[in-house]
Short mmCIF file of C-alpha atoms in Angstrom, two decimals:
data_model
loop_
_atom_site.label_atom_id
_atom_site.label_comp_id
_atom_site.label_asym_id
_atom_site.label_seq_id
_atom_site.Cartn_x
_atom_site.Cartn_y
_atom_site.Cartn_z
CA MET A 1 178.12 100.17 150.83
CA ALA A 2 178.57 97.86 147.90
CA LYS A 3 180.25 98.68 144.48
CA ILE A 4 177.66 97.43 142.05
CA LEU A 5 177.60 96.92 138.23
CA ILE A 6 174.03 97.01 136.77
CA VAL A 7 173.59 94.96 133.67
CA ASP A 8 170.19 95.46 131.94
CA ASP A 9 169.20 96.47 128.31
CA SER A 10 166.44 98.60 129.58
CA ARG A 11 167.36 102.27 130.29
CA THR A 12 164.49 102.59 132.53
CA SER A 13 165.35 99.67 134.69
CA ARG A 14 169.00 100.74 135.05
CA LYS A 15 167.64 104.22 136.11
CA ILE A 16 165.14 102.88 138.61
CA LEU A 17 167.83 100.52 140.12
CA ARG A 18 170.43 102.93 140.08
CA GLY A 19 168.23 105.41 142.00
CA ILE A 20 167.18 103.02 144.59
CA LEU A 21 170.69 101.88 145.35
CA GLU A 22 172.42 105.23 145.22
CA GLN A 23 169.69 106.78 147.42
CA ASN A 24 170.74 104.07 149.93
CA GLY A 25 174.41 104.56 150.16
CA HIS A 26 175.55 102.13 147.45
CA GLU A 27 178.10 103.05 144.58
CA ILE A 28 177.11 102.19 141.13
CA ILE A 29 180.55 101.60 139.45
CA GLY A 30 179.12 100.70 136.04
CA GLU A 31 176.27 100.00 133.66
CA ALA A 32 176.08 97.50 130.72
CA VAL A 33 173.38 97.15 128.09
CA ASP A 34 173.42 93.52 127.34
CA GLY A 35 175.13 90.45 128.36
CA GLN A 36 178.21 90.67 126.35
CA ASP A 37 178.81 94.22 127.53
CA GLY A 38 178.18 93.03 131.08
CA VAL A 39 181.00 90.33 130.73
CA LEU A 40 183.31 93.02 129.49
CA LYS A 41 182.38 95.38 132.15
CA PHE A 42 182.82 92.90 134.94
CA ARG A 43 186.24 91.90 133.97
CA GLU A 44 187.18 95.69 133.76
CA LEU A 45 185.50 96.85 137.00
CA GLN A 46 185.51 93.76 139.28
CA PRO A 47 182.37 94.76 141.07
CA GLU A 48 181.33 93.48 144.54
CA VAL A 49 177.84 92.75 143.33
CA THR A 50 176.60 92.48 139.85
CA THR A 51 172.83 92.80 139.02
CA LEU A 52 172.09 90.85 135.73
CA ASP A 53 168.63 91.09 133.83
CA ILE A 54 167.69 87.73 132.39
CA THR A 55 165.95 88.79 129.34
CA MET A 56 168.39 90.77 127.18
CA PRO A 57 169.35 90.67 123.46
CA ILE A 58 172.83 89.84 122.07
CA MET A 59 173.83 87.60 125.18
CA ASP A 60 171.15 86.97 127.68
CA GLY A 61 171.58 87.20 131.48
CA LEU A 62 171.88 83.24 131.84
CA GLU A 63 174.66 83.05 129.30
CA ALA A 64 176.50 86.16 130.82
CA LEU A 65 176.07 84.58 134.29
CA GLN A 66 177.90 81.31 132.91
CA VAL A 67 180.78 83.34 131.57
CA ILE A 68 181.25 85.43 134.69
CA LYS A 69 181.05 82.49 137.01
CA LYS A 70 183.63 80.52 134.97
CA ASP A 71 185.87 83.51 135.08
CA SER A 72 185.21 84.39 138.94
CA PRO A 73 183.45 81.55 140.81
CA ASP A 74 183.08 83.84 143.83
CA ALA A 75 181.24 86.63 141.82
CA ASN A 76 178.01 87.83 143.62
CA ILE A 77 175.38 87.71 140.89
CA VAL A 78 171.87 88.95 141.63
CA MET A 79 169.56 88.04 138.90
CA VAL A 80 166.84 90.47 137.70
CA THR A 81 163.91 88.86 136.36
CA ALA A 82 160.31 89.73 135.56
CA ALA A 83 157.97 87.49 137.36
CA GLY A 84 156.94 84.40 135.30
CA GLN A 85 160.55 83.32 134.66
CA GLN A 86 160.62 80.46 137.05
CA ASN A 87 162.37 78.11 134.67
CA LYS A 88 165.02 80.42 133.84
CA MET A 89 165.33 81.24 137.53
CA ILE A 90 166.02 77.28 138.23
CA ASP A 91 168.70 77.50 135.44
CA ALA A 92 170.37 80.71 136.98
CA ILE A 93 170.51 78.77 140.36
CA LYS A 94 172.28 75.98 138.54
CA TYR A 95 174.72 78.21 137.00
CA GLY A 96 175.50 79.92 140.51
CA ALA A 97 173.40 82.99 140.94
CA SER A 98 173.43 84.24 144.44
CA GLU A 99 169.97 86.04 144.60
CA PHE A 100 167.11 87.28 142.58
CA VAL A 101 165.10 90.33 142.43
CA THR A 102 161.92 90.64 140.44
CA LYS A 103 160.33 93.60 138.42
CA PRO A 104 158.69 95.85 139.10
CA PHE A 105 161.27 96.89 141.63
CA GLU A 106 160.24 96.94 145.27
CA THR A 107 163.06 99.12 147.16
CA GLU A 108 162.78 97.03 150.34
CA GLU A 109 163.27 93.74 148.49
CA ILE A 110 166.35 95.12 146.55
CA LEU A 111 168.11 96.71 149.75
CA ARG A 112 167.40 93.45 151.68
CA ILE A 113 169.21 91.37 149.02
CA ILE A 114 172.02 93.84 148.26
CA ASN A 115 172.66 94.41 152.02
CA LYS A 116 173.43 90.57 152.35
CA PHE A 117 176.67 91.36 150.54
CA ASN A 118 177.41 94.34 152.54
CA LYS A 119 178.65 92.78 155.73
CA MET B 1 135.88 103.55 136.95
CA VAL B 2 132.05 103.88 137.37
CA ASN B 3 132.42 107.44 138.12
CA HIS B 4 134.16 108.18 134.70
CA LEU B 5 131.92 105.96 132.43
CA PHE B 6 128.62 107.09 133.88
CA GLY B 7 129.98 110.60 134.55
CA ASN B 8 130.81 110.81 130.88
CA TYR B 9 127.27 109.74 129.86
CA LEU B 10 125.88 112.33 132.35
CA VAL B 11 127.98 115.11 130.40
CA ASN B 12 127.15 113.69 126.88
CA ALA B 13 123.50 113.62 127.77
CA GLY B 14 123.65 117.26 128.66
CA ILE B 15 122.59 116.52 132.30
CA ILE B 16 125.75 118.04 134.05
CA THR B 17 128.63 120.08 132.47
CA ALA B 18 132.29 118.79 132.08
CA GLU B 19 133.36 121.28 134.58
CA GLN B 20 130.65 120.15 137.15
CA LEU B 21 131.90 116.40 136.64
CA GLU B 22 135.47 117.51 137.23
CA GLN B 23 134.48 119.21 140.43
CA ALA B 24 132.37 116.10 141.47
CA PHE B 25 135.57 114.04 141.10
CA GLU B 26 137.44 116.39 143.28
CA LEU B 27 134.67 116.01 145.87
CA GLN B 28 134.72 112.28 145.66
CA LYS B 29 138.38 112.24 146.44
CA LYS B 30 137.73 114.34 149.55
CA VAL B 31 134.57 113.29 151.17
CA ARG B 32 133.30 110.25 152.77
CA VAL B 33 129.92 108.97 151.62
CA LYS B 34 127.14 109.74 154.15
CA LEU B 35 125.55 106.73 155.57
CA GLY B 36 122.09 108.27 155.06
CA LEU B 37 122.63 108.40 151.27
CA ILE B 38 123.66 104.84 151.13
CA ALA B 39 120.70 103.84 153.17
CA VAL B 40 118.26 105.72 150.72
CA ALA B 41 120.14 104.25 147.79
CA GLU B 42 119.92 100.71 149.18
CA LYS B 43 116.15 101.38 149.63
CA LEU B 44 116.43 100.73 153.53
CA MET B 45 115.19 104.36 154.31
CA THR B 46 113.14 106.97 152.74
CA THR B 47 114.71 110.37 151.85
CA GLU B 48 112.46 111.96 154.46
CA GLN B 49 113.72 109.58 157.20
CA SER B 50 117.34 110.09 156.18
CA GLU B 51 116.75 113.96 156.45
CA GLU B 52 114.93 113.52 159.80
CA VAL B 53 118.03 111.53 161.18
CA ASN B 54 120.31 114.12 159.84
CA ARG B 55 118.46 116.92 161.65
CA LEU B 56 118.56 114.86 164.85
CA GLN B 57 122.24 114.31 164.30
CA SER B 58 122.96 117.93 164.18
CA VAL B 59 121.49 118.47 167.74
CA MET B 60 122.77 115.15 169.31
CA ASP B 61 126.15 113.85 169.91
CA LYS B 62 125.44 110.45 168.19
CA ARG B 63 126.21 108.85 164.88
CA PHE B 64 123.69 108.45 162.14
CA GLY B 65 123.46 104.79 162.50
CA ASP B 66 122.83 104.88 166.13
CA ILE B 67 119.98 107.54 165.74
CA ALA B 68 118.49 105.45 162.85
CA VAL B 69 118.30 102.17 165.00
CA SER B 70 116.92 104.08 167.97
CA LYS B 71 114.19 105.53 165.63
CA GLY B 72 113.65 101.87 164.17
CA TYR B 73 114.49 102.83 160.59
CA LEU B 74 117.44 100.49 160.55
CA THR B 75 118.72 97.38 162.57
CA ASP B 76 122.29 97.04 163.87
CA GLU B 77 122.80 94.35 161.10
CA GLN B 78 121.72 96.81 158.30
CA VAL B 79 123.99 99.51 159.80
CA GLY B 80 126.97 97.14 159.55
CA ARG B 81 126.20 96.37 156.00
CA LEU B 82 125.83 100.12 155.19
CA LEU B 83 129.15 100.88 156.78
CA GLY B 84 130.58 98.25 154.51
CA LEU B 85 129.30 99.95 151.62
CA GLN B 86 130.86 103.30 152.28
CA GLY B 87 133.89 102.78 150.11
CA ASN B 88 131.52 101.59 147.17
CA PRO B 89 132.52 103.78 144.21
CA TYR B 90 129.08 104.15 142.67
CA LEU B 91 127.70 105.49 145.92
CA SER B 92 130.78 107.67 146.52
CA PHE B 93 130.11 109.14 143.06
CA ALA B 94 126.39 109.61 143.82
CA ASN B 95 127.38 111.28 146.98
CA ALA B 96 129.51 113.78 145.30
CA ILE B 97 126.98 114.65 142.69
CA THR B 98 124.33 114.97 145.24
CA GLU B 99 126.39 116.84 147.61
CA SER B 100 127.26 119.31 144.91
CA GLY B 101 123.70 120.00 144.27
CA TYR B 102 123.96 119.04 140.64
CA MET B 103 121.34 116.30 140.78
CA THR B 104 119.26 114.73 143.53
CA LEU B 105 119.62 111.11 144.29
CA GLU B 106 116.39 110.33 142.56
CA GLN B 107 117.57 112.07 139.35
CA PHE B 108 120.85 110.18 139.64
CA GLU B 109 119.23 106.85 139.78
CA ALA B 110 116.74 107.73 137.03
CA ALA B 111 119.76 108.83 134.95
CA PHE B 112 121.58 105.60 135.79
CA ALA B 113 118.57 103.72 134.63
CA ASP B 114 118.65 105.66 131.13
CA TYR B 115 122.35 104.98 131.02
CA GLN B 116 121.55 101.07 131.40
CA LYS B 117 118.98 101.50 128.54
CA SER B 118 121.66 103.31 126.46
CA LEU B 119 124.19 100.39 126.83
CA GLU B 120 121.56 97.73 126.46
CA PHE B 121 122.98 96.05 129.60
CA THR B 122 121.21 93.75 132.12
CA ALA B 123 120.67 94.47 135.76
CA THR B 124 123.54 92.10 136.44
CA ASP B 125 125.77 93.89 134.09
CA MET B 126 124.90 97.17 135.84
CA GLU B 127 125.61 95.67 139.21
CA ALA B 128 129.15 94.83 137.97
CA ILE B 129 129.60 98.54 136.77
CA LYS B 130 128.36 99.72 140.24
CA SER B 131 131.10 97.50 141.81
CA GLY B 132 133.97 99.38 140.32
CA ASP B 133 135.68 96.03 139.95
CA SER B 134 137.47 96.22 136.69
CA ASP B 135 137.56 92.32 136.41
CA ARG B 136 133.76 92.59 136.13
CA ILE B 137 133.55 95.66 134.18
CA ILE B 138 135.93 95.24 131.16
CA PRO B 139 134.37 92.06 129.84
CA LEU B 140 131.14 94.01 129.37
CA PHE B 141 133.02 96.40 127.04
CA LEU B 142 134.95 93.81 125.09
CA PRO B 143 134.01 91.64 121.94
CA GLU B 144 134.05 87.82 122.52
CA ILE B 145 137.70 86.78 123.07
CA ASP B 146 138.79 83.60 124.51
CA ASN B 147 139.40 83.34 128.36
CA MET B 148 143.23 83.35 128.21
CA GLN B 149 143.21 86.57 126.20
CA LEU B 150 140.77 87.94 128.63
CA GLU B 151 142.81 87.15 131.51
CA HIS B 152 145.73 88.76 129.90
CA VAL B 153 143.86 92.00 129.24
CA LEU B 154 142.23 92.05 132.70
CA MET B 155 145.86 91.73 134.29
CA ALA B 156 147.19 94.36 132.14
CA PHE B 157 144.53 96.92 133.13
CA ARG B 158 144.83 95.98 136.95
CA THR B 159 148.53 96.53 136.44
CA PHE B 160 147.94 99.82 134.77
CA ILE B 161 145.85 101.03 137.72
CA ARG B 162 148.42 99.89 140.33
CA LEU B 163 151.52 101.24 138.69
CA ILE B 164 150.38 103.97 136.34
CA ASP B 165 147.12 105.85 137.30
CA SER B 166 144.40 104.62 139.69
CA ASP B 167 142.17 106.93 137.83
CA ALA B 168 142.46 105.37 134.34
CA TYR B 169 139.38 104.00 132.76
CA ILE B 170 138.33 102.20 129.68
CA GLY B 171 136.45 102.77 126.42
CA LYS B 172 134.80 99.99 124.32
CA GLY B 173 136.93 97.41 123.00
CA SER B 174 136.83 96.11 119.50
CA ILE B 175 138.68 93.88 117.16
CA ALA B 176 140.86 95.95 114.73
CA ALA B 177 143.06 95.48 111.77
CA SER B 178 145.08 98.77 112.36
CA ALA B 179 145.66 101.64 114.76
CA LYS B 180 147.30 104.99 114.46
CA THR B 181 150.07 105.66 116.84
CA ASN B 182 153.13 107.74 117.47
CA GLY B 183 155.74 105.12 118.52
CA VAL B 184 155.00 101.75 119.79
CA ALA B 185 156.24 99.46 122.60
CA LEU B 186 155.44 95.63 122.61
CA GLN B 187 156.52 92.30 123.91
CA SER B 188 155.58 88.78 122.75
CA LEU B 189 155.20 85.58 124.61
CA ASP B 190 156.52 82.27 123.13
CA GLY B 191 156.19 78.83 124.12
CA ASP B 192 152.87 76.88 124.80
CA LYS B 193 151.00 80.27 124.10
CA LYS B 194 152.06 82.69 121.58
CA ALA B 195 150.75 86.29 122.25
CA THR B 196 151.65 89.87 121.83
CA LEU B 197 150.83 92.74 124.26
CA CYS B 198 151.40 96.24 122.78
CA PHE B 199 150.64 99.78 123.94
CA ALA B 200 150.08 102.38 121.33
CA GLY B 201 148.73 106.15 121.34
CA GLU B 202 148.45 109.19 119.10
CA GLY B 203 150.46 112.35 119.99
CA ASP B 204 152.28 111.99 123.29
CA ALA B 205 149.55 109.95 124.75
CA LEU B 206 152.31 106.92 125.57
CA LEU B 207 153.97 109.50 127.81
CA THR B 208 151.01 108.99 130.20
CA ILE B 209 152.54 105.42 130.78
CA ALA B 210 156.20 106.31 130.33
CA ASN B 211 156.41 109.14 132.82
CA PRO B 212 154.81 107.68 135.86
CA PHE B 213 156.39 104.30 135.24
CA ALA B 214 159.91 105.64 134.90
CA LYS B 215 159.30 108.47 137.36
CA GLU B 216 160.68 111.00 134.89
CA GLU B 217 159.19 113.99 132.70
CA PHE B 218 159.68 112.88 129.15
CA GLU B 219 158.56 115.65 126.89
CA THR B 220 158.46 113.72 123.67
CA VAL B 221 157.62 109.96 122.78
CA ASP B 222 161.42 109.14 122.21
CA LEU B 223 163.21 106.02 122.60
CA ASP B 224 163.82 106.61 126.31
CA ALA B 225 160.04 107.07 126.72
CA LEU B 226 159.30 103.88 124.82
CA ASP B 227 161.77 101.96 126.70
CA ALA B 228 159.78 102.77 129.95
CA VAL B 229 156.65 101.59 128.22
CA ALA B 230 158.28 98.36 127.11
CA GLU B 231 159.37 97.71 130.77
CA PHE B 232 155.84 98.35 131.71
CA ILE B 233 154.65 95.72 129.30
CA ASN B 234 157.54 93.42 130.66
CA CYS B 235 155.96 93.63 134.21
CA ILE B 236 152.43 92.72 133.05
CA ASN B 237 153.69 89.98 130.93
CA GLY B 238 155.84 88.50 133.83
CA MET B 239 152.75 88.32 136.12
CA TYR B 240 150.73 86.76 133.28
CA ALA B 241 153.36 84.12 132.72
CA THR B 242 153.34 83.40 136.45
CA ARG B 243 149.59 83.25 136.58
CA VAL B 244 149.54 80.58 133.68
CA ALA B 245 152.63 78.84 134.66
CA PRO B 246 151.03 75.88 136.59
CA SER B 247 149.61 74.75 133.29
CA LEU B 248 151.59 76.43 130.42
CA ASN B 249 155.05 76.97 129.78
CA VAL B 250 155.22 80.65 128.39
CA ASP B 251 158.50 82.29 127.51
CA MET B 252 158.96 86.08 127.43
CA LEU B 253 160.97 87.41 124.50
CA PRO B 254 162.86 90.73 125.06
CA PRO B 255 160.39 93.56 124.80
CA SER B 256 160.83 96.03 121.83
CA TYR B 257 159.93 99.50 120.90
CA LYS B 258 160.22 101.81 117.99
CA ASP B 259 159.83 105.58 117.50
CA GLY B 260 158.56 107.16 114.31
CA VAL B 261 155.96 104.61 113.84
CA ASP B 262 152.68 106.01 112.88
CA SER B 263 150.39 102.71 112.42
CA ILE B 264 150.41 99.19 113.64
CA ALA B 265 148.60 96.38 111.96
CA SER B 266 147.47 92.85 112.56
CA ASP B 267 144.75 90.62 110.80
CA ALA B 268 142.53 91.15 113.92
CA MET B 269 143.89 92.24 117.12
CA LEU B 270 142.01 93.24 120.28
CA MET B 271 141.99 97.11 120.81
CA LEU B 272 141.06 98.58 124.16
CA PRO B 273 141.12 102.29 124.64
CA ILE B 274 142.33 103.37 128.00
CA TYR B 275 141.77 106.93 129.19
CA VAL B 276 144.23 108.42 131.38
CA LYS B 277 144.87 112.12 132.32
CA GLY B 278 142.66 113.11 129.29
CA LYS B 279 144.64 111.02 126.72
CA GLU B 280 143.80 107.85 124.96
CA VAL B 281 146.14 104.99 124.88
CA LEU B 282 145.46 101.76 123.11
CA LEU B 283 146.04 98.29 124.65
CA LEU B 284 146.55 95.91 121.86
CA SER B 285 146.56 92.42 122.38
CA LYS B 286 146.82 89.45 119.73
CA PHE B 287 146.87 85.91 120.52
CA ASP B 288 148.19 83.09 118.10
CA GLY B 289 149.29 85.84 115.60
CA GLU B 290 151.45 88.74 115.13
CA ILE B 291 151.52 92.47 115.39
CA THR B 292 153.35 94.14 112.78
CA LEU B 293 154.63 97.82 112.66
#
């Protein structure tokens, strides 16, 4: 079981992701609605895994990723992307993202990735 | 989709009732198309030959195809091809209508020919409709648009079928300057290609997207429901951006949505009605321009 922070501006995406993870034994310790909120919640909650949507208002996922990795280089960050954001995925790898999941969410894909941090 | 498009024609022409059409849809979901009906529809056997094989089948423990081959009505190769057609949506609908006793196969085919005349479509167009392939059907109901926009619309509908409702079907598309709605969700693409994809609909029509996508039961088109519609658009655009990625760099802007909006406008946007669960939602697509609220 991993303690997870979900950062996504879409309530729908947060709810679907929370549902998949909780039903499979993971604990959602917080949710954030944009990158700025995500950075604050990360510092406060120190999650084992953070899921970070790329396309968000105020502060996008790539910017939040850089701030979090600067604070906590060992942070496990799973970027959440719509398909079609290959360029941003490359940038996310450069900035230290651990993994990616794509929307629409596939339960098996999400669990396969989150379970990697659950050893 | 052929069952809805042609089925609505049959109802509007007074050939069957709306209730009969609904019952035929129900039957279509349950029943496998009979090989004999396909053989007659494909003009490989006569109705009399098919009925004879059916009679023999009722007293012999043999398959229709085996009996038809033994009687010399079909070859093994033809049986193989007919078996491949058993999932064909046109034939499956024909089967449901004829099995229900609403029409004979001859009447069904004659009405389909009248339907063709009413649409002023070619035989090739009608083959596309019979195929049930939305990628072949949708262009027949759209005004002329560029190929990239068409690909975007086709991808949107395929995703609609996959994630929202496999029974959805389209109406006639048009170029429109405005559309009435109750709430709206949209997302723009930037970069090498500028485009906006939007879903609108009057009353609570947008819930037909929001509820299945979010797996919730929203009762009104509020911000939470529109967020779900926006996320659905985000998925469509993501797949579209992937498709065009080898040649174009397309950036996805954050999806947006607004409740309380009662109309949307553009100088000329493509408007494609999609029918789902008795409601009409509007797919609005604008390339190289903006959609405003």
